[in-house]
Amino acid sequence: MTPRKLGQRLLASTVLSLACVPLAADPGSTPNGPWLTPNQHVSLEAFSSNAELKRRLEQTEKTSKGLVELEEIGLSGGGNPIWLAKVGDSANPAVLIFTQQHGDEPHGTESALELIKLLATGSGRAILDELFVLVIPRVNPDGAEIPTRGNADFTAPQRNTGQCPAAGGSNANGKGIFSTRFRDTPDYSYDINRYHWPDWEQSWQFLCNVDAMGDPIYPVNPVPEAVAVLDTYARFLPIWAVDVHNQGFNVVDPDQCAADQACRPGQYVTGSILWPTNGDVAVGAVNLSKQMTLVMKKRSLEIGNVELTRYNGGDFPGIARNAYGLLGGGSVLFEVVGQIEGSGFINNGQKAIGKLRSGVTKILLALLEATADGSLYAEDPDDADTLILDNDVFLANPRLTEE
């Protein structure tokens, strides 16, 4: 999986000694920034609208002296453009970062915009000498404007995720439909991050949904946002892909964090990471993905207010983390705390947004640097199983129990 320009440049291992891992003197289980009360209004001004996103991307392109080129890679179901920022020399091996598949998960978009700007201003010269950096800062422009988890195609059928016999399952009633309910309405829209099937005719949605004549109800992928990402991947064949999302709030479990482990008991978890877990992903792709997560985890330990744990994800082949691993590249899910719509999650307020954005940007930058200088490939993939642990516990909003 080593890119052609880096194959002879593997550096000595940069594995951090756990004995040198800095522990926070006062980790604090309360997130930075105020918790919200149940009925408190959350301003979304810190997050870019679609118009603002376009303006910021165009401004960066204009001032980048040719380092950044914008491209419209598709239209959402609602007709909004999906933007790709191409940074650097297309002759270099490509890497891909994409964010906000779920419209109510906006933090990654702000980090992506910050990252593009950093690379364009010369800070990433060593990276761009070796890599062609592709960034899709917002996969779901329709959902971002509402905001809602799914896209804005409310003709989607009600969620029915069972696997039917035609797809190798045993649930006769399964339809393989991944949709998400819009708040407390009867309407459903498509969950984009379940429609990244490399071969659509092998998808559950294709095989499990047929009409009275036996013809597929969905002969083509009905989710244009996922198709835009798939097409971009097929075009550039990146070394790896990172998919940025948002999650709920947890702390590192003091009872599950031994003194010799790379974790900080009681620390507020700012995100989680995971490699492909589908059994058909090639070993090489899994190992590269684990190497990626190790670089990300180790960088997090150098940042006082950032803590990454292992995400608890499944093996569904249509989810981006597994789908792009199935295509042979490295593939990592990067979840960050904070969500807007409120379907089971509580946004932790305006003051935390900047710190979260900065932390995500630093970790993505570290991954780019390690890929560019070759140190990524010196990581031992087996270390991921011992250093990146599922050892967090849910953190309830204390404001909900006040009074």
Coordinates of C-alpha atoms in Angstrom, one line a residue:
M1 CA 0.0 0.0 0.0
T2 CA 3.0 2.3 0.1
P3 CA 2.7 5.0 -2.6
R4 CA 5.2 4.9 -5.4
K5 CA 7.0 8.1 -4.4
L6 CA 7.3 7.0 -0.8
G7 CA 8.1 3.4 -1.1
Q8 CA 11.8 3.8 -0.5
R9 CA 11.5 6.4 2.2
L10 CA 10.1 4.6 5.2
L11 CA 11.5 6.1 8.3
A12 CA 12.4 4.5 11.5
S13 CA 9.5 3.8 13.8
T14 CA 8.1 6.8 15.7
V15 CA 6.2 4.7 18.2
L16 CA 5.8 6.8 21.4
S17 CA 6.9 5.2 24.6
L18 CA 3.8 4.8 26.8
A19 CA 6.0 5.8 29.7
C20 CA 6.3 9.2 28.1
V21 CA 2.7 9.7 27.3
P22 CA 1.7 13.0 29.1
L23 CA -1.2 12.6 31.5
A24 CA -3.4 15.6 32.1
A25 CA -3.1 16.9 35.6
D26 CA -6.8 17.6 35.8
P27 CA -8.4 15.7 32.9
G28 CA -11.9 16.8 33.9
S29 CA -14.9 14.8 32.9
T30 CA -16.9 18.0 32.0
P31 CA -16.5 19.2 28.4
N32 CA -15.0 22.6 27.7
G33 CA -17.8 25.0 27.1
P34 CA -21.2 25.0 28.7
W35 CA -23.6 22.1 28.7
L36 CA -27.0 23.0 27.3
T37 CA -30.3 23.0 29.2
P38 CA -33.1 21.0 27.6
N39 CA -34.8 24.0 26.0
Q40 CA -31.8 26.2 25.4
H41 CA -31.3 27.6 21.9
V42 CA -28.1 26.7 20.1
S43 CA -26.7 29.3 17.6
L44 CA -25.5 27.7 14.4
E45 CA -23.5 30.8 13.4
A46 CA -20.2 29.0 14.0
F47 CA -21.0 26.6 11.2
S48 CA -20.9 27.6 7.6
S49 CA -24.1 27.7 5.5
N50 CA -23.8 26.4 2.0
A51 CA -23.4 29.9 0.6
E52 CA -20.7 30.6 3.2
L53 CA -19.0 27.3 2.5
K54 CA -18.8 28.2 -1.2
R55 CA -17.5 31.7 -0.5
R56 CA -14.8 30.4 1.8
L57 CA -13.7 27.7 -0.6
E58 CA -13.6 30.2 -3.5
Q59 CA -11.6 32.7 -1.4
T60 CA -9.0 30.1 -0.5
E61 CA -8.8 29.0 -4.2
K62 CA -8.3 32.6 -5.2
T63 CA -5.5 33.3 -2.8
S64 CA -3.7 29.9 -3.0
K65 CA -1.5 30.8 -6.0
G66 CA -2.7 27.7 -7.9
L67 CA -2.4 25.2 -5.1
V68 CA -6.2 24.8 -4.7
E69 CA -8.7 23.9 -7.4
L70 CA -12.4 23.6 -6.7
E71 CA -14.6 21.2 -8.6
E72 CA -18.3 20.5 -8.4
I73 CA -18.4 16.7 -8.3
G74 CA -22.2 16.3 -8.2
L75 CA -25.5 17.7 -7.1
S76 CA -27.5 16.8 -4.0
G77 CA -31.0 15.6 -4.3
G78 CA -32.1 19.2 -3.7
G79 CA -29.8 20.5 -6.5
N80 CA -27.1 21.9 -4.2
P81 CA -23.5 21.5 -5.5
I82 CA -21.2 19.1 -3.7
W83 CA -17.7 20.6 -3.7
L84 CA -14.3 18.9 -4.0
A85 CA -11.1 20.9 -3.1
K86 CA -8.1 19.5 -4.9
V87 CA -4.9 20.7 -3.2
G88 CA -1.5 20.2 -4.6
D89 CA -0.1 18.4 -7.6
S90 CA -2.3 15.8 -9.3
A91 CA 0.8 13.8 -10.3
N92 CA 1.3 12.9 -6.6
P93 CA -0.5 10.0 -4.9
A94 CA -3.9 11.1 -3.7
V95 CA -5.5 10.9 -0.2
L96 CA -9.2 11.7 0.5
I97 CA -11.0 13.4 3.4
F98 CA -14.7 13.9 3.4
T99 CA -17.1 15.2 6.0
Q100 CA -20.7 15.9 7.0
Q101 CA -22.4 12.9 5.4
H102 CA -25.0 13.5 8.2
G103 CA -26.3 17.0 8.0
D104 CA -26.5 17.5 11.7
E105 CA -22.8 16.6 12.2
P106 CA -21.0 19.9 11.1
H107 CA -17.7 20.0 13.0
G108 CA -15.8 18.1 10.4
T109 CA -16.7 20.7 7.8
E110 CA -15.2 23.5 9.7
S111 CA -12.0 21.5 10.3
A112 CA -11.8 20.6 6.6
L113 CA -12.1 24.3 5.6
E114 CA -9.3 25.1 8.1
L115 CA -7.2 22.3 6.8
I116 CA -7.5 23.4 3.2
K117 CA -6.6 26.9 4.1
L118 CA -3.5 25.8 6.1
L119 CA -2.3 23.7 3.2
A120 CA -2.9 26.5 0.7
T121 CA -0.9 29.1 2.7
G122 CA 2.3 27.1 2.6
S123 CA 2.1 25.4 5.9
G124 CA 1.8 22.1 4.2
R125 CA 4.6 22.4 1.6
A126 CA 6.2 19.2 2.8
I127 CA 2.9 17.4 2.5
L128 CA 2.1 18.8 -1.0
D129 CA 5.5 17.9 -2.2
E130 CA 4.4 14.2 -1.8
L131 CA 0.6 14.1 -1.8
F132 CA -2.4 15.3 -3.7
V133 CA -4.9 16.1 -1.0
L134 CA -8.6 15.8 -1.9
V135 CA -11.2 17.2 0.5
I136 CA -15.0 17.0 0.2
P137 CA -15.9 19.4 3.0
R138 CA -19.7 18.8 3.0
V139 CA -21.2 15.6 1.4
N140 CA -24.7 16.5 2.5
P141 CA -25.5 20.1 1.7
D142 CA -29.3 19.6 1.9
G143 CA -29.2 18.0 5.3
A144 CA -26.8 20.7 6.6
E145 CA -29.2 23.5 5.9
I146 CA -32.2 21.9 7.8
P147 CA -30.3 20.4 9.7
T148 CA -31.1 16.7 9.7
R149 CA -29.1 13.5 9.7
G150 CA -30.3 12.3 6.4
N151 CA -30.4 14.0 3.0
A152 CA -33.5 15.9 2.1
D153 CA -35.1 13.3 -0.1
F154 CA -38.3 12.7 1.9
T155 CA -39.6 10.2 -0.6
A156 CA -37.3 7.6 1.1
P157 CA -39.2 4.6 2.5
Q158 CA -39.3 3.9 6.2
R159 CA -36.2 2.3 7.6
N160 CA -36.1 -1.5 7.3
T161 CA -32.5 -2.7 7.6
G162 CA -33.0 -6.4 7.8
Q163 CA -31.0 -8.5 5.3
C164 CA -33.2 -10.5 2.9
P165 CA -32.4 -14.0 1.6
A166 CA -31.4 -12.7 -1.8
A167 CA -28.5 -10.9 -0.1
G168 CA -27.4 -14.0 1.8
G169 CA -29.5 -13.3 4.9
S170 CA -32.3 -15.2 6.5
N171 CA -34.9 -12.4 7.2
A172 CA -37.7 -12.9 4.6
N173 CA -39.1 -9.4 5.5
G174 CA -35.7 -7.6 5.2
K175 CA -35.4 -4.8 2.8
G176 CA -32.0 -3.4 3.5
I177 CA -33.4 0.2 3.6
F178 CA -31.3 2.6 5.6
S179 CA -33.3 5.8 6.1
T180 CA -33.6 8.1 9.0
R181 CA -36.7 9.7 10.5
F182 CA -36.9 13.5 10.4
R183 CA -37.3 14.5 14.0
D184 CA -40.9 13.7 15.2
T185 CA -42.5 13.7 11.8
P186 CA -43.6 10.6 9.8
D187 CA -41.0 11.5 7.1
Y188 CA -37.9 9.6 6.3
S189 CA -34.8 10.5 4.2
Y190 CA -31.8 8.4 3.1
D191 CA -28.9 7.9 5.4
I192 CA -26.1 8.7 3.0
N193 CA -23.5 6.7 4.9
R194 CA -25.1 3.4 4.1
Y195 CA -25.1 3.7 0.3
H196 CA -21.3 3.5 -0.6
W197 CA -21.6 0.1 -2.2
P198 CA -18.7 -0.4 -4.6
D199 CA -20.9 -2.7 -6.7
W200 CA -24.5 -1.5 -6.6
E201 CA -25.9 -4.7 -8.0
Q202 CA -24.5 -6.5 -5.0
S203 CA -26.1 -4.1 -2.6
W204 CA -28.9 -5.2 -0.2
Q205 CA -31.0 -2.3 -1.6
F206 CA -30.7 -3.7 -5.1
L207 CA -31.2 -7.3 -4.3
C208 CA -33.8 -7.0 -1.6
N209 CA -36.3 -4.6 -3.3
V210 CA -38.1 -6.0 -6.4
D211 CA -41.4 -5.3 -7.9
A212 CA -44.1 -7.8 -8.9
M213 CA -42.2 -8.7 -12.1
G214 CA -39.0 -9.3 -10.1
D215 CA -37.3 -6.2 -11.4
P216 CA -35.2 -4.1 -9.0
I217 CA -37.0 -1.1 -7.5
Y218 CA -33.7 0.6 -7.2
P219 CA -31.8 -0.2 -10.4
V220 CA -29.3 2.6 -9.6
N221 CA -28.1 4.0 -6.3
P222 CA -30.9 6.5 -5.2
V223 CA -28.5 8.6 -3.1
P224 CA -26.6 11.1 -5.4
E225 CA -24.4 12.3 -2.5
A226 CA -22.9 8.9 -1.9
V227 CA -22.5 8.4 -5.7
A228 CA -20.5 11.7 -5.8
V229 CA -18.0 10.3 -3.2
L230 CA -17.9 6.9 -4.9
D231 CA -17.1 8.5 -8.3
T232 CA -14.4 10.7 -6.7
Y233 CA -12.8 7.7 -5.1
A234 CA -12.9 5.7 -8.4
R235 CA -11.4 8.6 -10.3
F236 CA -8.4 9.3 -8.0
L237 CA -7.9 5.9 -6.3
P238 CA -6.5 7.5 -3.1
I239 CA -4.1 5.7 -0.8
W240 CA -6.6 6.2 2.0
A241 CA -9.9 7.9 2.9
V242 CA -11.0 9.5 6.2
D243 CA -14.7 10.0 6.9
V244 CA -15.5 12.6 9.6
H245 CA -18.7 12.4 11.7
N246 CA -20.1 13.5 15.1
Q247 CA -21.0 11.4 18.1
G248 CA -22.3 11.6 21.7
F249 CA -20.4 12.4 24.9
N250 CA -18.3 9.9 26.9
V251 CA -15.4 9.9 29.3
V252 CA -12.6 7.3 29.6
D253 CA -13.7 4.7 32.1
P254 CA -11.2 4.9 35.1
D255 CA -11.9 1.2 35.7
Q256 CA -10.9 0.2 32.2
C257 CA -7.8 2.4 31.7
A258 CA -4.7 0.7 33.2
A259 CA -1.7 2.9 34.1
D260 CA 0.4 1.5 31.3
Q261 CA -2.2 2.2 28.6
A262 CA -2.3 5.1 26.2
C263 CA -5.4 6.6 27.9
R264 CA -6.2 9.1 30.6
P265 CA -8.7 8.0 33.2
G266 CA -11.7 10.3 33.5
Q267 CA -10.7 12.3 30.4
Y268 CA -13.5 13.8 28.4
V269 CA -13.6 11.8 25.1
T270 CA -13.5 14.2 22.2
G271 CA -13.8 11.6 19.5
S272 CA -13.3 8.0 18.4
I273 CA -11.7 6.2 15.4
L274 CA -12.1 2.8 13.7
W275 CA -10.7 0.9 10.8
P276 CA -12.8 -1.4 8.4
T277 CA -14.3 -4.4 10.2
N278 CA -15.9 -6.2 7.3
G279 CA -14.5 -9.7 7.0
D280 CA -13.9 -9.3 3.2
V281 CA -11.6 -6.3 3.5
A282 CA -8.0 -7.3 2.5
V283 CA -5.5 -7.7 5.3
G284 CA -3.3 -5.0 3.7
A285 CA -6.1 -2.5 3.7
V286 CA -7.0 -3.2 7.3
N287 CA -3.3 -2.9 8.3
L288 CA -2.9 0.4 6.6
S289 CA -6.1 1.7 8.2
K290 CA -4.8 0.6 11.7
Q291 CA -1.6 2.4 11.0
M292 CA -3.6 5.5 10.2
T293 CA -5.5 5.2 13.5
L294 CA -2.2 4.9 15.4
V295 CA -0.9 8.1 14.0
M296 CA -4.2 9.8 14.9
K297 CA -4.2 8.3 18.4
K298 CA -0.6 9.2 19.2
R299 CA -1.1 12.8 18.0
S300 CA -4.2 13.1 20.3
L301 CA -2.1 12.2 23.3
E302 CA 0.1 15.2 22.6
I303 CA -3.0 17.5 22.8
G304 CA -4.2 18.2 26.3
N305 CA -7.9 18.5 25.4
V306 CA -8.2 15.7 22.9
E307 CA -8.9 12.1 23.7
L308 CA -9.6 9.4 21.1
T309 CA -11.1 6.0 21.8
R310 CA -12.2 3.1 19.6
Y311 CA -15.6 3.4 17.9
N312 CA -18.0 0.5 18.2
G313 CA -18.8 -0.1 14.6
G314 CA -20.3 -3.0 12.6
D315 CA -19.4 -4.8 9.4
F316 CA -22.1 -3.5 7.0
P317 CA -20.4 -3.3 3.6
G318 CA -22.2 -0.2 2.4
I319 CA -20.9 2.1 5.1
A320 CA -18.0 4.3 4.0
R321 CA -15.5 2.9 6.5
N322 CA -16.0 -0.6 5.2
A323 CA -16.8 0.2 1.5
Y324 CA -13.5 2.0 0.8
G325 CA -11.6 -0.7 2.6
L326 CA -13.3 -3.2 0.3
L327 CA -11.9 -1.2 -2.6
G328 CA -8.4 -1.8 -1.3
G329 CA -7.4 1.4 0.4
G330 CA -6.9 2.6 3.9
S331 CA -10.2 3.7 5.4
V332 CA -10.9 5.3 8.8
L333 CA -14.0 6.6 10.5
F334 CA -13.3 9.7 12.7
E335 CA -16.1 10.6 15.0
V336 CA -16.0 13.9 16.9
V337 CA -18.3 14.9 19.7
G338 CA -21.2 17.3 19.1
Q339 CA -24.4 17.1 17.1
I340 CA -27.2 19.5 16.3
E341 CA -30.5 17.8 15.6
G342 CA -30.7 16.3 19.1
S343 CA -31.8 12.8 18.2
G344 CA -30.3 11.2 21.3
F345 CA -27.4 13.6 21.5
I346 CA -26.8 16.9 23.3
N347 CA -24.8 19.7 21.7
N348 CA -22.2 21.0 24.2
G349 CA -22.4 24.6 23.3
Q350 CA -20.8 27.3 21.3
K351 CA -17.6 27.7 23.3
A352 CA -16.4 24.2 22.6
I353 CA -16.7 24.4 18.8
G354 CA -13.4 26.1 18.2
K355 CA -11.4 23.7 20.4
L356 CA -13.0 20.7 18.7
R357 CA -12.3 22.1 15.2
S358 CA -8.7 22.8 16.1
G359 CA -8.2 19.3 17.6
V360 CA -9.6 17.6 14.5
T361 CA -7.5 19.8 12.2
K362 CA -4.3 18.9 14.1
I363 CA -5.0 15.2 14.0
L364 CA -5.8 15.2 10.2
L365 CA -2.6 17.3 9.6
A366 CA -0.6 14.7 11.6
L367 CA -1.9 11.9 9.4
L368 CA -1.1 13.9 6.2
E369 CA 2.5 14.5 7.5
A370 CA 3.0 10.9 8.5
T371 CA 1.8 9.8 5.0
A372 CA 4.0 12.3 3.3
D373 CA 7.2 11.5 5.2
G374 CA 6.6 7.8 5.2
S375 CA 6.5 7.3 9.0
L376 CA 2.9 6.1 8.7
Y377 CA 4.2 2.8 7.3
A378 CA 6.5 2.2 10.2
E379 CA 3.6 1.9 12.6
D380 CA 2.9 -1.7 13.8
P381 CA -0.8 -2.4 12.9
D382 CA -1.0 -4.8 15.9
D383 CA -0.5 -1.9 18.2
A384 CA -3.9 -0.6 17.3
D385 CA -5.6 -3.4 19.2
T386 CA -3.8 -2.5 22.4
L387 CA -3.5 1.3 22.2
I388 CA -6.9 2.2 20.7
L389 CA -9.4 0.9 23.2
D390 CA -13.2 0.8 23.6
N391 CA -13.0 2.0 27.2
D392 CA -15.3 4.9 27.4
V393 CA -18.6 5.4 29.3
F394 CA -21.5 7.6 28.5
L395 CA -21.4 11.0 30.0
A396 CA -24.8 12.5 30.9
N397 CA -25.5 16.2 30.7
P398 CA -25.5 17.4 34.3
R399 CA -27.9 20.2 33.4
L400 CA -30.6 17.6 32.8
T401 CA -30.5 16.6 36.5
E402 CA -30.2 20.1 37.9
E403 CA -33.1 21.6 39.9

